[in-house]
Coordinates of C-alpha atoms and ligand atoms in Angstrom, one line a residue:
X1 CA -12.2 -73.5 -3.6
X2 CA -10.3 -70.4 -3.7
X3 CA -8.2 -67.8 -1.7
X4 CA -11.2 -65.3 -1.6
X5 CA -13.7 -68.1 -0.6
X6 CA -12.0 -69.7 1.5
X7 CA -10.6 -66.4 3.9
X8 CA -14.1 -65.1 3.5
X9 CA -15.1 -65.3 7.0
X10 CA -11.6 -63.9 8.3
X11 CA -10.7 -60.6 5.7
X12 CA -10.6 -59.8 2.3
X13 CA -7.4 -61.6 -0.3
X14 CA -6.2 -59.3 -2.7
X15 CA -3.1 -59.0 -5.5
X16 CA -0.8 -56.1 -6.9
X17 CA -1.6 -56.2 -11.0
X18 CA 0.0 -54.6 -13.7
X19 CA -2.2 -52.7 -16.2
X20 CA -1.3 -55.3 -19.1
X21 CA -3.5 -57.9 -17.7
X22 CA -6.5 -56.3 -17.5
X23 CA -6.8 -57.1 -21.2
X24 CA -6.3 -60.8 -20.8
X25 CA -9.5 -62.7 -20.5
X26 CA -7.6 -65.8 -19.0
X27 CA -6.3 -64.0 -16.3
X28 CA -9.2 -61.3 -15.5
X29 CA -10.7 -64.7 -14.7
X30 CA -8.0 -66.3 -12.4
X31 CA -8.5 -62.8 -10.5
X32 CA -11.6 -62.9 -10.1
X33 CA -12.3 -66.8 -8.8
X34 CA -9.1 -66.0 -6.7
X35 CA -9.1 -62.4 -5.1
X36 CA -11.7 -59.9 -3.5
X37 CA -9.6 -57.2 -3.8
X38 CA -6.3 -55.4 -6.1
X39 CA -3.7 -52.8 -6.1
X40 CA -2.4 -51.2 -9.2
X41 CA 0.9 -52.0 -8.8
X42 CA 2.4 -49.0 -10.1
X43 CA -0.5 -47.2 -11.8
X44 CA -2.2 -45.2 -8.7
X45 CA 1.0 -43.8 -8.1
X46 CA 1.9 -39.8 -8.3
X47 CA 3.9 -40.2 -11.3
X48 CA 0.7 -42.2 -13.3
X49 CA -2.0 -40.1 -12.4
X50 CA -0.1 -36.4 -12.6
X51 CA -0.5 -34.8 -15.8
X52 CA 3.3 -33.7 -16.8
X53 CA 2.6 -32.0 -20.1
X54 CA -0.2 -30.4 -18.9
X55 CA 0.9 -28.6 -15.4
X56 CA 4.9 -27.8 -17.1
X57 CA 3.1 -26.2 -20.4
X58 CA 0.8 -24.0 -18.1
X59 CA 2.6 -23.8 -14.5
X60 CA 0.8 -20.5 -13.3
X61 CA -2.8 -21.8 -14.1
X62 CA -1.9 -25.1 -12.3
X63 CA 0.4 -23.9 -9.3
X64 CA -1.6 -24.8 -6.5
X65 CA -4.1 -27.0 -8.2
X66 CA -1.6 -29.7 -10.5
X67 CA -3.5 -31.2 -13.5
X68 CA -4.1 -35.1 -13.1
X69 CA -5.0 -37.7 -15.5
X70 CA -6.9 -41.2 -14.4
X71 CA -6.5 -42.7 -18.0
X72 CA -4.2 -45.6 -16.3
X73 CA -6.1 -46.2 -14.0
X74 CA -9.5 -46.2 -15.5
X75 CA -9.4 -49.8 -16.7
X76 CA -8.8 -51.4 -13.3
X77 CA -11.7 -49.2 -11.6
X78 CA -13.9 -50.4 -14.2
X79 CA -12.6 -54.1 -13.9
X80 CA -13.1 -53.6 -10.1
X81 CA -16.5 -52.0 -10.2
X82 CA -18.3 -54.8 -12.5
X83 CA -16.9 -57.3 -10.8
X84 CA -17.7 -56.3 -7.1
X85 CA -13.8 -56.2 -6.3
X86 CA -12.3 -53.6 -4.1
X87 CA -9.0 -51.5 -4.7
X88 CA -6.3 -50.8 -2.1
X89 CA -5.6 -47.2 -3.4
X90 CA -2.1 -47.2 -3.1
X91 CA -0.7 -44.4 -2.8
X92 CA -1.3 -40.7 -2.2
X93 CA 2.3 -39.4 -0.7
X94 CA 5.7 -41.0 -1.0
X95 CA 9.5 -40.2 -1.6
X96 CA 9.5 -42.6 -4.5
X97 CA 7.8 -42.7 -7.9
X98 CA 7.1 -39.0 -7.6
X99 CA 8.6 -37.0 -10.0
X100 CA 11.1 -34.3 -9.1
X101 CA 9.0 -31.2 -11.2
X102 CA 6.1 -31.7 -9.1
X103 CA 8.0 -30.4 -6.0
X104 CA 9.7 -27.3 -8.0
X105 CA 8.7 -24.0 -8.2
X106 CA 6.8 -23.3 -11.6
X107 CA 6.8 -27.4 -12.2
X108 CA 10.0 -26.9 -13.9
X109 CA 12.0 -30.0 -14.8
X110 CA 15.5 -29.0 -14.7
X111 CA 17.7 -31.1 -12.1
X112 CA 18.7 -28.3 -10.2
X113 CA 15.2 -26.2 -9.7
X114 CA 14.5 -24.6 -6.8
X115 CA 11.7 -26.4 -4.7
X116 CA 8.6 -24.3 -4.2
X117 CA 7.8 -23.1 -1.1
X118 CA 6.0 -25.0 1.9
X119 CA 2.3 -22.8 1.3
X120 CA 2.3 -23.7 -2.5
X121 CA 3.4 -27.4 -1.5
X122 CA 0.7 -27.5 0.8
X123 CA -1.8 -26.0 -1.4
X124 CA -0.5 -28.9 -4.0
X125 CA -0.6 -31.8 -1.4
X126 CA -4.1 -30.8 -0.6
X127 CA -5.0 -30.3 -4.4
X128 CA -3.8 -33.3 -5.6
X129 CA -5.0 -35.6 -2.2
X130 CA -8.9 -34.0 -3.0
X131 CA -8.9 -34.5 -6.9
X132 CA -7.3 -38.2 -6.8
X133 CA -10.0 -39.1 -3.9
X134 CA -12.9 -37.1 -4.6
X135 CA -12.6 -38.3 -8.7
X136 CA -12.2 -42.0 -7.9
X137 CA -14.9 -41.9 -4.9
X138 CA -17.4 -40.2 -7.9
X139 CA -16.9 -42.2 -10.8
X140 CA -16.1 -45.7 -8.9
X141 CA -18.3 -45.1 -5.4
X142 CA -17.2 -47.4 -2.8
X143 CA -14.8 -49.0 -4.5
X144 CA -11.5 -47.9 -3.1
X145 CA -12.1 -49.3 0.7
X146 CA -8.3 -48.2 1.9
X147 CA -6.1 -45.7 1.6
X148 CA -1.8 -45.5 1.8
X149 CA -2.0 -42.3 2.4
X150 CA 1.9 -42.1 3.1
X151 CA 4.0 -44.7 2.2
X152 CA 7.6 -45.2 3.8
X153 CA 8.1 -42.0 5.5
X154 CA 10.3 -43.1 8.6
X155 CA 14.0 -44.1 9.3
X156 CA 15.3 -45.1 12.7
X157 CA 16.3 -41.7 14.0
X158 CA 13.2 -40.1 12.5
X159 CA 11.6 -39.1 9.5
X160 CA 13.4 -40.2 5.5
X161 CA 15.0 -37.0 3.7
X162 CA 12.6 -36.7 1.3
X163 CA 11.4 -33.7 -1.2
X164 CA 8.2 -34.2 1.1
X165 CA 9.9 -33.2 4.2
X166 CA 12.2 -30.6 2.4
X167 CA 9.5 -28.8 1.0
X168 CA 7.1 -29.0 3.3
X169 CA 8.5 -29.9 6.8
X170 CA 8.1 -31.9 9.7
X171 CA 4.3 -32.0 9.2
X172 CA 3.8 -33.3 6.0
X173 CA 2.5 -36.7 7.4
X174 CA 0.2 -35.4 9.5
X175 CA -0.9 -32.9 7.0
X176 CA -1.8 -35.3 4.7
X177 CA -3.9 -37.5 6.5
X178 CA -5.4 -33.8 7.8
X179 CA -6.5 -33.6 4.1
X180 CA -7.3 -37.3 3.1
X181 CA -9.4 -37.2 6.3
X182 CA -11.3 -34.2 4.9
X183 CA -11.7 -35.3 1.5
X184 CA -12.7 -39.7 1.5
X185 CA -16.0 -40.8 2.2
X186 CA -16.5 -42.3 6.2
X187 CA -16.1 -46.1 5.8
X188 CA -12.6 -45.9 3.4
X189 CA -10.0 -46.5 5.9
X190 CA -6.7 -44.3 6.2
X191 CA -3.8 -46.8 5.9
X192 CA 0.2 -45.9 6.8
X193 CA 1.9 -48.3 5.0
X194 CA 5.8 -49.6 5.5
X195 CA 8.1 -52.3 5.3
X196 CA 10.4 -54.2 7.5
X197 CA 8.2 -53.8 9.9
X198 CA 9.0 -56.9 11.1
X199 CA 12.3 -55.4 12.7
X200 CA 12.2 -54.0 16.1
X201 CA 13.4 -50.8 15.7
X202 CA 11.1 -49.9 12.5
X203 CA 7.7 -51.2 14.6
X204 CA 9.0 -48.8 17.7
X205 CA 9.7 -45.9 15.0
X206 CA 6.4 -46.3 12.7
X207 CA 4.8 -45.9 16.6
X208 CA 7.0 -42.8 17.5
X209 CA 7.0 -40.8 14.5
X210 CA 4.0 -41.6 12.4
X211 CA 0.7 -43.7 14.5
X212 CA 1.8 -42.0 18.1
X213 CA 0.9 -38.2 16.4
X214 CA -2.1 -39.6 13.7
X215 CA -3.9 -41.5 16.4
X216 CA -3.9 -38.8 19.0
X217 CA -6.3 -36.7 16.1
X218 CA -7.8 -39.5 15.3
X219 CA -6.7 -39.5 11.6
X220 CA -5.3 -43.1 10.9
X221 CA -8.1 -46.4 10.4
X222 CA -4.8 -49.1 9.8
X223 CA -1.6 -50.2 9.7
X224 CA -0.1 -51.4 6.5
X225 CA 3.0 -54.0 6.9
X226 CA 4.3 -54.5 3.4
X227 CA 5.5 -58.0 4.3
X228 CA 8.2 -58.2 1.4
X229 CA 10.0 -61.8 3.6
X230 CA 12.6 -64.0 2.5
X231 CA 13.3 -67.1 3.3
X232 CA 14.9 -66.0 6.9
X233 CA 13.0 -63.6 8.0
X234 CA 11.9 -64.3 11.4
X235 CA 8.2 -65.3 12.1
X236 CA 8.5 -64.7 15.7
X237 CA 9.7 -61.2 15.0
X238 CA 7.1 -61.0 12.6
X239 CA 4.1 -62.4 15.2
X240 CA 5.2 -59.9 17.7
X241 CA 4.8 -57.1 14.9
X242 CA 1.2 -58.0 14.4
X243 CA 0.3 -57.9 17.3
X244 CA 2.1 -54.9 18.2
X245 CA 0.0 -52.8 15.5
X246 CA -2.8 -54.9 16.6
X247 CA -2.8 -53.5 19.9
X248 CA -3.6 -50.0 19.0
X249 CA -6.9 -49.3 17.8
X250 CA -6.2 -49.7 13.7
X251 CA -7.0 -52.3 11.8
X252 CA -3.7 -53.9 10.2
X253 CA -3.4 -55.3 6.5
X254 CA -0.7 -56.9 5.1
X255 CA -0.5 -55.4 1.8
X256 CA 2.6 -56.2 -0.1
X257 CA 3.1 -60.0 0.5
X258 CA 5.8 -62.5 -1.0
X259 CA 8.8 -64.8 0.2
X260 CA 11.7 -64.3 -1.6
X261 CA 13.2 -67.7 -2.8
X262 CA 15.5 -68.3 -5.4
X263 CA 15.5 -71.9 -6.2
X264 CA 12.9 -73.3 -7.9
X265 CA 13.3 -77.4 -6.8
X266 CA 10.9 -79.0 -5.4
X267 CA 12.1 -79.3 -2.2
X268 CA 12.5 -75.5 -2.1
X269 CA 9.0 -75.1 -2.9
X270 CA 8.1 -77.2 -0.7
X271 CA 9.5 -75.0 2.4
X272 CA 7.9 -72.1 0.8
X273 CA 4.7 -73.7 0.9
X274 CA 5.2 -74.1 4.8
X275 CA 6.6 -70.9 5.5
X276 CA 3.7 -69.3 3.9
X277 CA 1.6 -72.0 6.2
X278 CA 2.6 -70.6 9.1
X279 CA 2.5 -66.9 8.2
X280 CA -0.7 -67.7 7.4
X281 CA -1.5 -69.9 10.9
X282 CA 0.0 -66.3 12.6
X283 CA -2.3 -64.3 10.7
X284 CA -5.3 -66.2 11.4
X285 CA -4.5 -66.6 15.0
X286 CA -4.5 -63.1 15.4
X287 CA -7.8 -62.8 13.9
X288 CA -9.1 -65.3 15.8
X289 CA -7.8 -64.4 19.2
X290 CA -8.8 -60.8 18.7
X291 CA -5.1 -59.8 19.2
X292 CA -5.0 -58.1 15.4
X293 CA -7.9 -56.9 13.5
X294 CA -6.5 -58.4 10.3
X295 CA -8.8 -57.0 7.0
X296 CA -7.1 -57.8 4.3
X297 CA -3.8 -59.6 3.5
X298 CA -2.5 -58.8 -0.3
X299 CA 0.1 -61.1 -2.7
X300 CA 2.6 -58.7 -4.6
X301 CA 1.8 -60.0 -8.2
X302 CA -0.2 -62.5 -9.6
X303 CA 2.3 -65.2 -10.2
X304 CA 6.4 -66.0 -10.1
X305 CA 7.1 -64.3 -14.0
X306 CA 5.7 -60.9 -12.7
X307 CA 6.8 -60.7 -8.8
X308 CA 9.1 -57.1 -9.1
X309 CA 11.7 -59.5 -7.0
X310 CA 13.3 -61.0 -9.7
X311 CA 14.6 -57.3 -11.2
X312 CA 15.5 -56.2 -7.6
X313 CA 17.4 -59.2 -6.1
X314 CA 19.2 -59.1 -9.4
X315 CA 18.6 -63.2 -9.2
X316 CA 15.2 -64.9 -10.4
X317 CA 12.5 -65.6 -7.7
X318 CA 9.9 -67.6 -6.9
X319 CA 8.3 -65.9 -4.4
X320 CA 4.5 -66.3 -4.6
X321 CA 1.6 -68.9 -5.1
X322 CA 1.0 -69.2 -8.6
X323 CA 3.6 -70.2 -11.4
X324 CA 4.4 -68.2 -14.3
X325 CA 1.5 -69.7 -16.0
X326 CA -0.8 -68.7 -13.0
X327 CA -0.6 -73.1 -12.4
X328 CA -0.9 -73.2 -8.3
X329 CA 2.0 -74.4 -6.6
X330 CA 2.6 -76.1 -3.3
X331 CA 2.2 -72.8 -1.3
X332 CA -1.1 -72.7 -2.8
X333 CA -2.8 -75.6 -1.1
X334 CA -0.7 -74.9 1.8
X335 CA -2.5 -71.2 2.1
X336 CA -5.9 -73.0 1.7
X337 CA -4.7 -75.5 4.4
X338 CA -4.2 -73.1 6.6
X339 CA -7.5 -72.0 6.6
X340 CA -8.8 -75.7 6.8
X341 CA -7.3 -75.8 10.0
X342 CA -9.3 -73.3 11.1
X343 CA -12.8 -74.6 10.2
Ligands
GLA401 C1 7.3 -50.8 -2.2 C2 6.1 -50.1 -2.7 C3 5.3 -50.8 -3.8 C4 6.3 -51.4 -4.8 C5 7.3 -52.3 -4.1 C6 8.3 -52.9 -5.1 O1 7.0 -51.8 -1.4 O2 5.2 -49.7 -1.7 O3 4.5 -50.0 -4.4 O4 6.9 -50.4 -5.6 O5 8.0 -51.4 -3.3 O6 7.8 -53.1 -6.3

């Protein structure tokens, strides 16, 4: 048994990978018994796929039209293609992991450029939203089956200060799912992905600011919930999130899953492996019931040595369902209970 095989008949189960593993035989296996689908955890994002050298040394020739390179993010297309796996693109528009130049008149690099104006960002967003879909949907057709298009755009009185909203303005959301819209084949869903949405107030903004105006033209196929928990964060809260998103007509996917826990005992592990039991019970009550039309739920790494959690709680964490070694833990089995329960 596996995660894939045995969430088959409820969505697809996917994992965030670095692009060091896809030259490790043991563990190109281990993804493909265990997952039907991957993110490139950093690869897909603007500052991997934009071509620096090439759009600073000729800024005139690429002003409206930036120069991108997919040499990153060949190897996991490839990977994903042979092996009948789908890719989470993740993501087209975001404050973060987006270099500074790109927003700049003339690309220039220096820290205190002047931002280019709203009609050559809009030309760029547009540019770059048609070359990094239309190139992927050509050499890797069907493949990709989501989209973030925009990724952590809203604060509780509104929309993040971001060189997105600077440069081009209020609309930039809606813009870009204007263009991704245009541009992806019908059948790749449109994805607006966050996290803490969990909390009260960021469900009731996400609605406000971002799904209220997308869904009203139509533009937006699901809502993303990152789902980065620790060990406190409140399943009820969580439940009613679910079924909050699952009330409007989007699919949801949870697409950035893990459980922050910093001791590794066994008896720690042991209440990870229920926590992620009952996440898991929510989830496919949801399903079941029809009350959220879950598609795809998706780990944040492969295993406990490669979770990001470690670096940013500034602690080591043991967040997800394989060891360092890829060895399953408790939480493993528990996740496959889950499902048992089900059957
Ligand atoms: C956010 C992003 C991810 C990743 C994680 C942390 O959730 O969406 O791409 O960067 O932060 O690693």
């Amino acid at each position: 048994m596996s995660l894939r095989k045995k969430y088959q008949p409820y969505f697809k189960m996917g994992a965030a990978i670095p692009g060091r593993v896809l030259k490790e035989e043991s563990v190109l296996r281990h993804i493909t018994e265990e997952y039907d689908s991957i993110t490139c955890e950093n690869d897909m994002k603007p500052e991997n796929l934009l071509d620096a050298a090439a759009n600073q040394a000729q800024p005139e020739k690429y002003d409206r039209n930036p120069a991108l390179t997919f040499e990153k993010v060949e190897p996991y297309m490839d990977f994903a293609a042979a092996n009948g796996i789908g890719v989470r693109g993740h993501t087209l528009v975001w404050h973060n992991q987006t270099p500074r130049w790109f927003f700049t008149k003339d690309y220039c690099a220096d820290e205190d450029a002047p931002l280019a104006d709203r009609k050559t960002m809009l030309a760029r967003l547009e540019s770059y939203i048609r070359t990094v879909v239309e190139t992927t949907q050509e050499r890797w057709p069907g493949v990709i089956y989501a989209w973030d298009v925009v990724n952590e755009a809203v604060l509780e009185e509104g929309l993040r200060e971001s060189l997105w909203l600077r440069s081009v303005g209020e609309d930039f959301v809606l813009q870009a799912f204007r263009f991704a819209r245009k541009y992806v084949k019908p059948g790749t869903a449109l994805f607006y992905n966050d996290y803490d949405t969990f909390l009260p107030w960021k469900r009731e903004a996400v609605y406000e600011y971002i799904l209220k105006p997308l869904l009203a033209e139509g533009l937006v196929d699901g809502m993303g919930m990152q789902t980065h928990l620790t060990m406190e964060t409140s399943l009820e809260e969580y439940e009613t999130s679910l079924r909050y998103f699952g009330a409007l007509p989007l699919q949801v996917q949870i697409t950035e899953l893990d459980i922050h826990n910093p001791d590794a005992s066994d008896s720690s592990m042991e209440r990870l492996a229920r926590r992620y039991q009952k996440l898991f019970e929510i989830l496919l009550q949801a399903k079941n019931d029809r009350t959220a039309n879950i598609t795809g739920v998706t780990f944040w790494g492969l295993g406990d040595d490669m979770s990001w959690l470690s670096a940013f709680r500034k602690e080591r964490s043991y967040p997800l369902l394989f060891d360092g070694k890829l060895r399953p833990k408790k939480a493993y089995y528990a996740v496959l209970e889950a499902a048992d329960e089900k059957e």
